[in-house]
mmCIF file of C-alpha atoms in Angstrom:
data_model
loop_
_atom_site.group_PDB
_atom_site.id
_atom_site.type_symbol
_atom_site.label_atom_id
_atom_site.label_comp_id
_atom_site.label_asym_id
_atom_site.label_seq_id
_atom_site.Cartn_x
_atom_site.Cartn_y
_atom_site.Cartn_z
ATOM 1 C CA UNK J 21 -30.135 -20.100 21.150
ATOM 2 C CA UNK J 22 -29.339 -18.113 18.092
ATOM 3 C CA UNK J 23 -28.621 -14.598 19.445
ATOM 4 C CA UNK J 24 -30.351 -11.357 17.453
ATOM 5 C CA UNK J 25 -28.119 -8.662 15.763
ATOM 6 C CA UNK J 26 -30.003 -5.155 15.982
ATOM 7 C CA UNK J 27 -29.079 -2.949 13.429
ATOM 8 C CA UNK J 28 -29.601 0.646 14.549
ATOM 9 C CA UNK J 29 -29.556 3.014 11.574
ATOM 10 C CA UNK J 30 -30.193 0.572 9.155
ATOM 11 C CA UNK J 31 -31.404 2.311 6.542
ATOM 12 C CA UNK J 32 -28.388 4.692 6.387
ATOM 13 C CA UNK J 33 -25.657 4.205 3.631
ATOM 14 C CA UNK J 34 -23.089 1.574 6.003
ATOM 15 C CA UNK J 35 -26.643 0.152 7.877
ATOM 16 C CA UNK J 36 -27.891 -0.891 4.363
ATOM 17 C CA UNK J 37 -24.994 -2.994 3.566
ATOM 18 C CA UNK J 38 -25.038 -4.554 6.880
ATOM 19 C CA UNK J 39 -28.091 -5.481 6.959
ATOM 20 C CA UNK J 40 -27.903 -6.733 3.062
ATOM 21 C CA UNK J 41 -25.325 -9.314 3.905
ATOM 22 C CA UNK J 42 -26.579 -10.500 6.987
ATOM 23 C CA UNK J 43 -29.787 -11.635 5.854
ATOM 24 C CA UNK J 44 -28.277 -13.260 2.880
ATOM 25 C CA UNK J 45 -26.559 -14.900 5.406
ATOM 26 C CA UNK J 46 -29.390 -15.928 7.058
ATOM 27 C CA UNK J 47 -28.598 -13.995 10.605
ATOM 28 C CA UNK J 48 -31.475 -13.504 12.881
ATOM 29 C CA UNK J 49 -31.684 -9.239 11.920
ATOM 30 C CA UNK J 50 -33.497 -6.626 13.349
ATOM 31 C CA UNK J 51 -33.946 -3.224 11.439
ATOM 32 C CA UNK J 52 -34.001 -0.042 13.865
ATOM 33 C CA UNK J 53 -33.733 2.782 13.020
ATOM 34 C CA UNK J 54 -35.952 6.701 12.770
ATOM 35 C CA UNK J 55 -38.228 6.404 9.705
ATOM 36 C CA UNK J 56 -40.892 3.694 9.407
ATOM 37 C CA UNK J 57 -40.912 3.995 5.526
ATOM 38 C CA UNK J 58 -37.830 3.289 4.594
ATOM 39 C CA UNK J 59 -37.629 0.850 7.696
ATOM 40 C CA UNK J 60 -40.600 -1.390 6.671
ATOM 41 C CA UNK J 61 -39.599 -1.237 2.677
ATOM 42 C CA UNK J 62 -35.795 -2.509 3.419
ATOM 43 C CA UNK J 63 -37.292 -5.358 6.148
ATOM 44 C CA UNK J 64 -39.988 -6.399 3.527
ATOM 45 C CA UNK J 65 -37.483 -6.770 0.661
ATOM 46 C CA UNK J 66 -34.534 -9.081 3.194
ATOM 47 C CA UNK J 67 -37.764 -10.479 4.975
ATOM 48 C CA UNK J 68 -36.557 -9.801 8.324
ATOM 49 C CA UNK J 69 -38.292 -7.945 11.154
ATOM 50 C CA UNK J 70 -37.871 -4.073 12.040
ATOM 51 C CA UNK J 71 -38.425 -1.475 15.269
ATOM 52 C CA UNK J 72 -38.579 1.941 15.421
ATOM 53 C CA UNK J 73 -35.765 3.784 17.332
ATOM 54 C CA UNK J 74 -34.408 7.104 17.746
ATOM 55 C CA UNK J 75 -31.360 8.362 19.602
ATOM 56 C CA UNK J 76 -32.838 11.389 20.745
ATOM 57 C CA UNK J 77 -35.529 9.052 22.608
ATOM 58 C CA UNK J 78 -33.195 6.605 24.459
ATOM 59 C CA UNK J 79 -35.940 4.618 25.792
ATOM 60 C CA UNK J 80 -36.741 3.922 22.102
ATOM 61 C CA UNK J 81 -32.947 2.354 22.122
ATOM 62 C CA UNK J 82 -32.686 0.327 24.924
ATOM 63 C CA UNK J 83 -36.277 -0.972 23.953
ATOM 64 C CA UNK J 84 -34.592 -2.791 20.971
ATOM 65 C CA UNK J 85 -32.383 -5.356 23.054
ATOM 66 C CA UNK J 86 -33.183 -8.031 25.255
ATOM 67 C CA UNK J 87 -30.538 -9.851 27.013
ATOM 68 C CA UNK J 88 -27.717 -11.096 25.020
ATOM 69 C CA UNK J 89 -28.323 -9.190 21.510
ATOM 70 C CA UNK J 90 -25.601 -8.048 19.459
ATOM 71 C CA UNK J 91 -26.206 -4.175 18.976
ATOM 72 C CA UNK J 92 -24.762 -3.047 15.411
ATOM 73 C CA UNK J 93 -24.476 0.932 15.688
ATOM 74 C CA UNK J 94 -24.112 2.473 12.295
ATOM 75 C CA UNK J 95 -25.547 6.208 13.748
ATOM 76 C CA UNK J 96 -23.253 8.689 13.064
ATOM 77 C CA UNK J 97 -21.414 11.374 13.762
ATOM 78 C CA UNK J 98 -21.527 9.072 16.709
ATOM 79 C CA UNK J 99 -19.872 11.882 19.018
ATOM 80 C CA UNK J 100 -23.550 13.889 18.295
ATOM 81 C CA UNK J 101 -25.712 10.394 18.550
ATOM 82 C CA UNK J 102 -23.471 7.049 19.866
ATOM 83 C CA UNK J 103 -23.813 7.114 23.810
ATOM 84 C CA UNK J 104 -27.371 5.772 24.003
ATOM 85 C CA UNK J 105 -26.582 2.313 21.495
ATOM 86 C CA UNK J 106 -23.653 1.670 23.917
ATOM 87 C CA UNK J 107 -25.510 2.194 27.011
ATOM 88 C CA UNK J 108 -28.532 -0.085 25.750
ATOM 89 C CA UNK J 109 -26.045 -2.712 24.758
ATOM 90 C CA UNK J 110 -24.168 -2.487 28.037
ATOM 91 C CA UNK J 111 -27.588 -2.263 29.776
ATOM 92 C CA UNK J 112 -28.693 -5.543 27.968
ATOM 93 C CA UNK J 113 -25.164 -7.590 28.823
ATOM 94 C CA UNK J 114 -24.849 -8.068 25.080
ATOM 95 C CA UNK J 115 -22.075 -7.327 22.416
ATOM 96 C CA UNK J 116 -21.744 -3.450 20.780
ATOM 97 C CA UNK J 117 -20.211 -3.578 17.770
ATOM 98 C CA UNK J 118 -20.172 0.032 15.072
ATOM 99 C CA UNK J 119 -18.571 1.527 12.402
ATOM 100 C CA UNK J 120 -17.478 4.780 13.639
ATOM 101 C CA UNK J 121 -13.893 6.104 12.771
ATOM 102 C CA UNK J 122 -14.087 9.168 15.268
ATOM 103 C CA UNK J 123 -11.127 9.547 17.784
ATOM 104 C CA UNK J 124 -12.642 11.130 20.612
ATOM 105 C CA UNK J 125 -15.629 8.171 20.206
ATOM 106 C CA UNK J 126 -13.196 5.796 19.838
ATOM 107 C CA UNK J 127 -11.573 7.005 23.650
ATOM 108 C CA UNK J 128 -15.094 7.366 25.170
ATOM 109 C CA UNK J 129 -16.032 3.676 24.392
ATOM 110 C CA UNK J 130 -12.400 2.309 25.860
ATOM 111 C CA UNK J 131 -12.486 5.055 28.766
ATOM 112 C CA UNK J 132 -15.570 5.660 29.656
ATOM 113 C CA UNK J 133 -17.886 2.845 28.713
ATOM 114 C CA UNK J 134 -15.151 0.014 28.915
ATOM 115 C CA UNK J 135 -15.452 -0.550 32.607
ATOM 116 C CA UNK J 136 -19.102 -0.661 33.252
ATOM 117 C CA UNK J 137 -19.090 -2.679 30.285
ATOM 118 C CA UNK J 138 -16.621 -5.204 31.712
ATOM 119 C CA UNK J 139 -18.890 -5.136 35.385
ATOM 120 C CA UNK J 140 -21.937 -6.142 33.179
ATOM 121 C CA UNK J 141 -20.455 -8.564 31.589
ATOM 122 C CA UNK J 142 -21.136 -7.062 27.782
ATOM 123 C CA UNK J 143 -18.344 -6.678 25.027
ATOM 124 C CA UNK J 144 -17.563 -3.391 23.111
ATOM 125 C CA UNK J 145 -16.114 -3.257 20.105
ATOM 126 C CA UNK J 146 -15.639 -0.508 18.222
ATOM 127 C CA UNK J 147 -14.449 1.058 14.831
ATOM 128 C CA UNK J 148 -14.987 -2.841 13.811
ATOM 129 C CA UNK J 149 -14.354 -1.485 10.017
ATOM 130 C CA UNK J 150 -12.257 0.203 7.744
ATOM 131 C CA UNK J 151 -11.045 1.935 10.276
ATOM 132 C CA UNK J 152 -9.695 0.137 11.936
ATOM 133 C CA UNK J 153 -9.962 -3.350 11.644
ATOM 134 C CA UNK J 154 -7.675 -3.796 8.676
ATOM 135 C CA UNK J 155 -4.799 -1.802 10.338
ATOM 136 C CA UNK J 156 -5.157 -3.550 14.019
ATOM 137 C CA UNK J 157 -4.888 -6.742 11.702
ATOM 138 C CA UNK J 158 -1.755 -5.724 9.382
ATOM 139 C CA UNK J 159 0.025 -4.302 12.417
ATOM 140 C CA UNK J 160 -0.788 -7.802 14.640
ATOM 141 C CA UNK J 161 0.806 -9.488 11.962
ATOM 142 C CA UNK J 162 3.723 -7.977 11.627
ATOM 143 C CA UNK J 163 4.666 -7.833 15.371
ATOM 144 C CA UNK J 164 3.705 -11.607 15.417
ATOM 145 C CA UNK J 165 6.567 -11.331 12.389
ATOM 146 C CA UNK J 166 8.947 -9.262 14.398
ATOM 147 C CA UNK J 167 8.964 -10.706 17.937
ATOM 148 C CA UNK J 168 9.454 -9.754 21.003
ATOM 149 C CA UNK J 169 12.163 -6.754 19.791
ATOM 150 C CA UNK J 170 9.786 -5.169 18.034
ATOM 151 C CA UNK J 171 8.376 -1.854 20.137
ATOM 152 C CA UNK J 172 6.469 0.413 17.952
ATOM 153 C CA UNK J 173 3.867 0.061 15.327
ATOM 154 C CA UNK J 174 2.876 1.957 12.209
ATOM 155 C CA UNK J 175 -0.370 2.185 10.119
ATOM 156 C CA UNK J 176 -0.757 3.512 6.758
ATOM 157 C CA UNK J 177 -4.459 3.516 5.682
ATOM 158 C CA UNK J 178 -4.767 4.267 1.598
ATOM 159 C CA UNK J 179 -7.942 4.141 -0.688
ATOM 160 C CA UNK J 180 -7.821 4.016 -4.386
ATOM 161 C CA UNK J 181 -11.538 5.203 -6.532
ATOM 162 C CA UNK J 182 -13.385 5.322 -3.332
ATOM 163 C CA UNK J 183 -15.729 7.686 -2.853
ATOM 164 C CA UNK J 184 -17.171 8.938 0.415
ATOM 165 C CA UNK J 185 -20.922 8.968 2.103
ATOM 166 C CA UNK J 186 -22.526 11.454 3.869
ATOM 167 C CA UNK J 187 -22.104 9.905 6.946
ATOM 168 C CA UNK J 188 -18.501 10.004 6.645
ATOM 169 C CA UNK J 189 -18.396 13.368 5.523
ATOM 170 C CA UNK J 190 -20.371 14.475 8.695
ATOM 171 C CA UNK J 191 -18.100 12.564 11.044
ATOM 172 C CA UNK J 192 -14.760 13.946 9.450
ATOM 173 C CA UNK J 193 -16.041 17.600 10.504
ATOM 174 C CA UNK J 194 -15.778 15.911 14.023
ATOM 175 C CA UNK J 195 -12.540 14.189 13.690
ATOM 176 C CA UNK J 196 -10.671 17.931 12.504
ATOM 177 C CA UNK J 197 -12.265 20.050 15.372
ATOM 178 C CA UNK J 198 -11.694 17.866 18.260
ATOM 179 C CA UNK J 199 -8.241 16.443 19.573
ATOM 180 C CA UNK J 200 -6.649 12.987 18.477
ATOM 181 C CA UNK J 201 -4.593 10.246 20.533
ATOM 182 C CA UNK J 202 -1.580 8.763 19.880
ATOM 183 C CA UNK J 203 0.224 5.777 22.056
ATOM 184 C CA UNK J 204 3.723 7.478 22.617
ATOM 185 C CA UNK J 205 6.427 5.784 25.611
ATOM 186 C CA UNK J 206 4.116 3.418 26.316
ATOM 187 C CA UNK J 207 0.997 5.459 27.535
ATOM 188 C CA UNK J 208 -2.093 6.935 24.773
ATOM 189 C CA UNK J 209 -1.386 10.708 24.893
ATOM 190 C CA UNK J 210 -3.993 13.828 23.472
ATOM 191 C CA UNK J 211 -2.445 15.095 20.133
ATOM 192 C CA UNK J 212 -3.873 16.778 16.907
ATOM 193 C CA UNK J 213 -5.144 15.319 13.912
ATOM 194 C CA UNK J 214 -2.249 15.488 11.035
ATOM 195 C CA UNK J 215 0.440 16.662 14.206
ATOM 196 C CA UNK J 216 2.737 14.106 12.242
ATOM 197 C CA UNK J 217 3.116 12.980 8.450
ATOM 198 C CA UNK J 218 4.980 10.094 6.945
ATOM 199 C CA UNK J 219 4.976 7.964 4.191
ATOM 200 C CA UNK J 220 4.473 3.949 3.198
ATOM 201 C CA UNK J 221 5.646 2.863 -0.307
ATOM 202 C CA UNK J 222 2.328 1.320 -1.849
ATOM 203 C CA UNK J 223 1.729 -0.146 -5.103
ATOM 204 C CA UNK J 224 5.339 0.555 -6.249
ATOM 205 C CA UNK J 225 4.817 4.293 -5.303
ATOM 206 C CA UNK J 226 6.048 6.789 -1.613
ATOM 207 C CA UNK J 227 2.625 7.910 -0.426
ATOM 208 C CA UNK J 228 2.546 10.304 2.495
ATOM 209 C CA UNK J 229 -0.098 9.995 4.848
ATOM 210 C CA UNK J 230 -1.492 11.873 8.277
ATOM 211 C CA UNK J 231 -1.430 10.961 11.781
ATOM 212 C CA UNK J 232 -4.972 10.224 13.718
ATOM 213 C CA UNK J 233 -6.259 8.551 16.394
ATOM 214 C CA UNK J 234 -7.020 5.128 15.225
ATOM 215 C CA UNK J 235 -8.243 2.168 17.936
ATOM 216 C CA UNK J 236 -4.920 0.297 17.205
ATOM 217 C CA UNK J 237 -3.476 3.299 19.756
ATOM 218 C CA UNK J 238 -5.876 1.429 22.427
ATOM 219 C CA UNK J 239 -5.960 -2.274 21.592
ATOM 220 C CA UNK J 240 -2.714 -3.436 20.195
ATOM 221 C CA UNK J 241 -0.876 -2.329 23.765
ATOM 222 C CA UNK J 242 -3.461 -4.443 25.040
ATOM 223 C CA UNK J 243 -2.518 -7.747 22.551
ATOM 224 C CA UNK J 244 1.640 -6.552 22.705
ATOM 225 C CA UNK J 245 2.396 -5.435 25.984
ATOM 226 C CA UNK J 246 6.365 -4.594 24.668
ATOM 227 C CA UNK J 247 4.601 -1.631 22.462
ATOM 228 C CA UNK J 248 5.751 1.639 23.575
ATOM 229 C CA UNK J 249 4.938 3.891 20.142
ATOM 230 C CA UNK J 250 1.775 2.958 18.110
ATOM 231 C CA UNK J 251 0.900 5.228 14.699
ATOM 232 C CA UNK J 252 -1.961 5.506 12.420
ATOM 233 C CA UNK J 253 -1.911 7.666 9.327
ATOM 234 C CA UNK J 254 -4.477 7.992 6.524
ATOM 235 C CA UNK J 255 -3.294 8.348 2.784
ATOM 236 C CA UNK J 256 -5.999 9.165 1.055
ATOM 237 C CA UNK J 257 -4.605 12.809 0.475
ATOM 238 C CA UNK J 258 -1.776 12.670 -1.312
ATOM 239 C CA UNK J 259 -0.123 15.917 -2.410
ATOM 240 C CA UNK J 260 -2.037 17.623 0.513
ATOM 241 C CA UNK J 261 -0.990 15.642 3.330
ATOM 242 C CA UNK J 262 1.572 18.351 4.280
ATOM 243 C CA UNK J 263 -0.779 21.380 3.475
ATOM 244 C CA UNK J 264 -3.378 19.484 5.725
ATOM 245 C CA UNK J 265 -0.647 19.370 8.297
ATOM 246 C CA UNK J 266 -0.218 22.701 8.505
ATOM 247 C CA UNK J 267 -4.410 23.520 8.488
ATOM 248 C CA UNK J 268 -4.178 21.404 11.214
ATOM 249 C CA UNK J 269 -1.692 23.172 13.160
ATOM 250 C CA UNK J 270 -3.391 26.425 12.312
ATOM 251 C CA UNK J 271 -6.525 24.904 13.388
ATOM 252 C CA UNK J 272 -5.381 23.732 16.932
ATOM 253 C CA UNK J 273 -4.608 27.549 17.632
ATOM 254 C CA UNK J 274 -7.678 28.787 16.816
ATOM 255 C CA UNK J 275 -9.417 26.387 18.313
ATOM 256 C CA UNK J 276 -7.903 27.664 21.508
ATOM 257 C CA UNK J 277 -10.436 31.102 21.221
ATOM 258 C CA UNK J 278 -13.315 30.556 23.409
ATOM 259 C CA UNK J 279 -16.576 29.084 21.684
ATOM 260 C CA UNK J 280 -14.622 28.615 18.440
ATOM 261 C CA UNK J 281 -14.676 24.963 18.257
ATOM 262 C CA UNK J 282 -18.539 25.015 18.268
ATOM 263 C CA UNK J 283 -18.554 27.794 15.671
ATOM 264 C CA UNK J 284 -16.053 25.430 13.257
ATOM 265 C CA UNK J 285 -18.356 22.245 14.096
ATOM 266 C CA UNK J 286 -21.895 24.161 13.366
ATOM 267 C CA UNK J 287 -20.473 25.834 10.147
ATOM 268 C CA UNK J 288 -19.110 22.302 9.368
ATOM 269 C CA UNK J 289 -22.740 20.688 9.819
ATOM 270 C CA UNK J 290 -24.038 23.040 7.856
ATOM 271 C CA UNK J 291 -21.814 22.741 4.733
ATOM 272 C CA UNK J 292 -21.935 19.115 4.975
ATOM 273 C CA UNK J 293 -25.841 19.251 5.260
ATOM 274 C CA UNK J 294 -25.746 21.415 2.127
ATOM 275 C CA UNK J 295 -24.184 18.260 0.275
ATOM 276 C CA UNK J 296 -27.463 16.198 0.846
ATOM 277 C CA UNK J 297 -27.894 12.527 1.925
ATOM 278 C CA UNK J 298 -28.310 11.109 -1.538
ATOM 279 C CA UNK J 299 -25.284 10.149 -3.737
ATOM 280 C CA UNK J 300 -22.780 8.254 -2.160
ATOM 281 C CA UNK J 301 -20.265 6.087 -3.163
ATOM 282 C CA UNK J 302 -20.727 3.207 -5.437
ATOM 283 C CA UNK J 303 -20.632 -0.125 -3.698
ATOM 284 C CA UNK J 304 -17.951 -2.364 -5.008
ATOM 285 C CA UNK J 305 -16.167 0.267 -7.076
ATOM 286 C CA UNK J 306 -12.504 1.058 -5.793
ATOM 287 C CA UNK J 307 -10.028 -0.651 -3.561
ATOM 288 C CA UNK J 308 -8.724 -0.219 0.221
ATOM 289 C CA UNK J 309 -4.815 -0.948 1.309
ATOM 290 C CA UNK J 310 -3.378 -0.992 4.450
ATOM 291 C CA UNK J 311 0.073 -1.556 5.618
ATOM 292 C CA UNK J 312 1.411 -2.673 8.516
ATOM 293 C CA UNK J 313 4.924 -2.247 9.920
ATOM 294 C CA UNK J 314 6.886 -3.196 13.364
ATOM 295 C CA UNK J 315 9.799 -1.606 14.114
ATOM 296 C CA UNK J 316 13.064 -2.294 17.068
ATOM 297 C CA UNK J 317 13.644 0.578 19.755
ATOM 298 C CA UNK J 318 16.383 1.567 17.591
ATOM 299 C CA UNK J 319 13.870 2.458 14.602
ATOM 300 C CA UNK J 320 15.006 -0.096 12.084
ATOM 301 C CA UNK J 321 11.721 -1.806 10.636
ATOM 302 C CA UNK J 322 11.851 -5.489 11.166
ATOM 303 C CA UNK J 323 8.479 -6.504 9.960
ATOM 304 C CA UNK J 324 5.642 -5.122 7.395
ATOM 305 C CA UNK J 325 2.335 -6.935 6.263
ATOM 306 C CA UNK J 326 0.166 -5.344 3.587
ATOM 307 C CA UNK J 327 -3.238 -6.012 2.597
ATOM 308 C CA UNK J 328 -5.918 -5.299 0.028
ATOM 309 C CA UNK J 329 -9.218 -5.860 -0.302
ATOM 310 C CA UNK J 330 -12.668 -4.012 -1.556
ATOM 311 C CA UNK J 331 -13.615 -0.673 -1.482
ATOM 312 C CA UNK J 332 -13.999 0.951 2.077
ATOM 313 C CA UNK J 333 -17.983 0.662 2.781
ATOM 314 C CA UNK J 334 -17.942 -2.680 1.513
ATOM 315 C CA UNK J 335 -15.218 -4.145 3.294
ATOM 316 C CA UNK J 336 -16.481 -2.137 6.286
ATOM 317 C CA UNK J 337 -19.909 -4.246 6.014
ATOM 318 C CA UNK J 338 -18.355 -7.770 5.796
ATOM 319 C CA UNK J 339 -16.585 -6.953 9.015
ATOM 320 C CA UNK J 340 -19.390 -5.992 10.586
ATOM 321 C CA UNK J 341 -21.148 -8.190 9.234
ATOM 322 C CA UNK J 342 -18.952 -11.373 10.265
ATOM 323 C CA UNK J 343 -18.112 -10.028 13.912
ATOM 324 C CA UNK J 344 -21.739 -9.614 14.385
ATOM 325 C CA UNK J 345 -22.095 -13.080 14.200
ATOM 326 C CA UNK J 346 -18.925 -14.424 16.201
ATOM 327 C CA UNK J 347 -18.388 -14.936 20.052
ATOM 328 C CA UNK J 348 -16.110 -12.243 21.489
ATOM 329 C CA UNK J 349 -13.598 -13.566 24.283
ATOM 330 C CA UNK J 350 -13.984 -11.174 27.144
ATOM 331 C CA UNK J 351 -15.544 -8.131 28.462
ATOM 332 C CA UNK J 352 -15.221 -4.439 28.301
ATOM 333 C CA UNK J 353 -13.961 -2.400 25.386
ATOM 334 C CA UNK J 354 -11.712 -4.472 23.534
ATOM 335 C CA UNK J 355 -9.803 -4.445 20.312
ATOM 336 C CA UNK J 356 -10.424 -6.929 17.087
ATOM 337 C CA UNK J 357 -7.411 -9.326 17.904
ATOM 338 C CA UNK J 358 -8.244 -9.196 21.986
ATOM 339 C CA UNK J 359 -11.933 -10.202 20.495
ATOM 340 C CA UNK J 360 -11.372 -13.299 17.674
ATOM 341 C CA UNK J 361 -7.809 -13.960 18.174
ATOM 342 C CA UNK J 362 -5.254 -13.248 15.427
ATOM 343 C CA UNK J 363 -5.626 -16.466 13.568
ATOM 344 C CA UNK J 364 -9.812 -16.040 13.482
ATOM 345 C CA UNK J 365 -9.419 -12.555 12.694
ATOM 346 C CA UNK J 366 -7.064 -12.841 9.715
ATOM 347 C CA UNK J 367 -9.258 -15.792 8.547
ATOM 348 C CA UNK J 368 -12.924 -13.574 9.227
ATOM 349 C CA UNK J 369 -10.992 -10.806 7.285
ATOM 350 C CA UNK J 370 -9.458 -12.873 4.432
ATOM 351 C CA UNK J 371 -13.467 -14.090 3.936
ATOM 352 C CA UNK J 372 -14.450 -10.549 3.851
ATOM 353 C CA UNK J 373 -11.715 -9.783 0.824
ATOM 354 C CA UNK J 374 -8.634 -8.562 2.807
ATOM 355 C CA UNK J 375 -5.499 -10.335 1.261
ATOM 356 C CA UNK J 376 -1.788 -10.238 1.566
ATOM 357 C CA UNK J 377 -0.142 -7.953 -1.164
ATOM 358 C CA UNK J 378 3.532 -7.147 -1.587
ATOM 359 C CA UNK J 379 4.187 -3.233 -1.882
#
């Protein structure tokens, strides 16, 4: 029986893309999402069906699966609006799959939702894009490279003429107020975003990039059990990276004054409102690169892997997109290589554009 992949926010900037390619791939595809317009104008045009869903009703949500459905979560800043799509999907013994990047999301799914998840019998897999597929991939790779010796991990994330959606920009107000993870002596430990910076040489060129709390901190220990260090860092700053450090540790003190964190996120909201939903980035234009290193408990690297691919959204999409449709090997929260396997994965991910580069 062909299983159904629910797409909950579907007419949203990521949901759209999703549900393009699925129906050109002729996936059984359900449209959810607030607004019956748009809902019933994007389902008419891919000829698929659509419900009506909201995550302030959760009913509405766990309405939209029946037993066995893939749920494909695109609602964001999912720290405001993801709990219900997990807890419908968990509910219905069926696979979650979304497209978040947030940290502290990222920890609730493996913490929180992982073991009720793994009781029921359902899958979770989250950040199953950009971030932070590509990285948990790269970083696989090389270990696989390095062997056994090889104890710690890095990630360098980098972007070149991509632009960013709303969506993102909502979430990213989010990921600077509340705390990042990092996998440090062999246990995931609460840090801030941009605590650390450090750079990859990409494209011929030293980039510096910021720590944050990717998934590989949660699901590569899980793949590698010799791991004691995992990083991620995003380069898309350049230049800034260190003056972003230093916001950040500015940032963490203030946040320490009672009921400033909720002032920062509300006055964050409200600027990122301001920007409007319309205008995002250009599908297809620009080009992601992530890199991949293993290194010995001495620190000398013995392993890197890079890879390239399409811009951010649309690589994001044909990860989704592809996962949606495959069987994932066990229960509970799990990571993209504990999911497909490395081999599948690298093979899902080469379909979707992601290609070995040298530096």
């Amino acid at each position: 029986m062909t299983r159904r992949i629910i797409i909950f926010g579907a007419t949203g900037f990521t949901g759209r893309l999703v549900a393009e390619r699925l129906a050109v791939q002729g996936a059984a595809t359900v449209l959810a999402g607030r607004s019956e317009g748009p809902l019933r104008e994007l389902a008419e045009r891919l000829g698929v069906e659509f419900r009506q869903a909201d995550a302030l009703r959760r009913n509405s949500v766990f309405a939209l699966l029946e037993r066995g459905d893939v749920m494909v979560s695109t609602v964001g800043p999912f720290a405001k609006w993801g709990e219900p799509a997990v807890r419908a999907a968990i509910a219905a013994r069926g696979t979650y799959i979304d497209s978040t990047g947030e940290p502290v999301f990222i920890r609730r799914v493996f913490s929180e939702f992982g073991p009720p998840a793994g009781r029921a019998g359902a899958a979770l897999l989250t950040a199953m894009g950009y971030d932070y597929v590509p990285g948990a991939l790269a970083a696989a790779l090389a270990l696989e490279q390095a062997g056994e010796s090889a104890v710690r991990a890095d990630v360098g994330y980098y972007a070149f003429g991509a632009g960013t959606s709303g969506g993102t920009r909502a979430s990213s107000v989010g990921i600077l107020v509340n705390q990042s993870h990092a996998f440090r002596d062999g246990a995931l430990r609460l840090v801030r975003t941009g605590e650390r910076v450090r750079s990859f040489t990409v494209r011929g060129k030293e980039r510096p990039g910021i720590s944050l709390g990717g998934s590989e901190h949660l699901s590569l220990p899980a793949s590698f059990p010799q791991l004691r260090e995992v990083n991620v860092y995003l380069g898309w700053f350049g230049s800034l990276a260190r003056p972003l450090q230093a916001a950040s540790l500015a940032g963490s003190l203030a946040m320490r004054v009672p009921g400033a964190r909720g002032l920062v996120q509300a006055v964050g909201d409200r600027v990122v409102g301001m920007g409007g939903g319309a205008g995002g980035p250009e599908p297809g234009a620009g080009v992601s690169w992530v890199v991949g290193q293993a290194f010995s408990a001495s620190g000398a690297q013995l392993a890197e892997v890079q890879l390239s691919g399409p811009e951010p959204y649309g690589l994001t999409a044909d990860i989704i997109a592809w996962a949606a449709q495959q069987e994932a090997s066990g229960t509970g929260a799990l990571g993209p290589v504990q999911a497909f396997g490395l081999r599948a994965l690298e093979e899902g991910c080469r379909k979707a554009g992601l290609e070995r580069v040298s530096a």
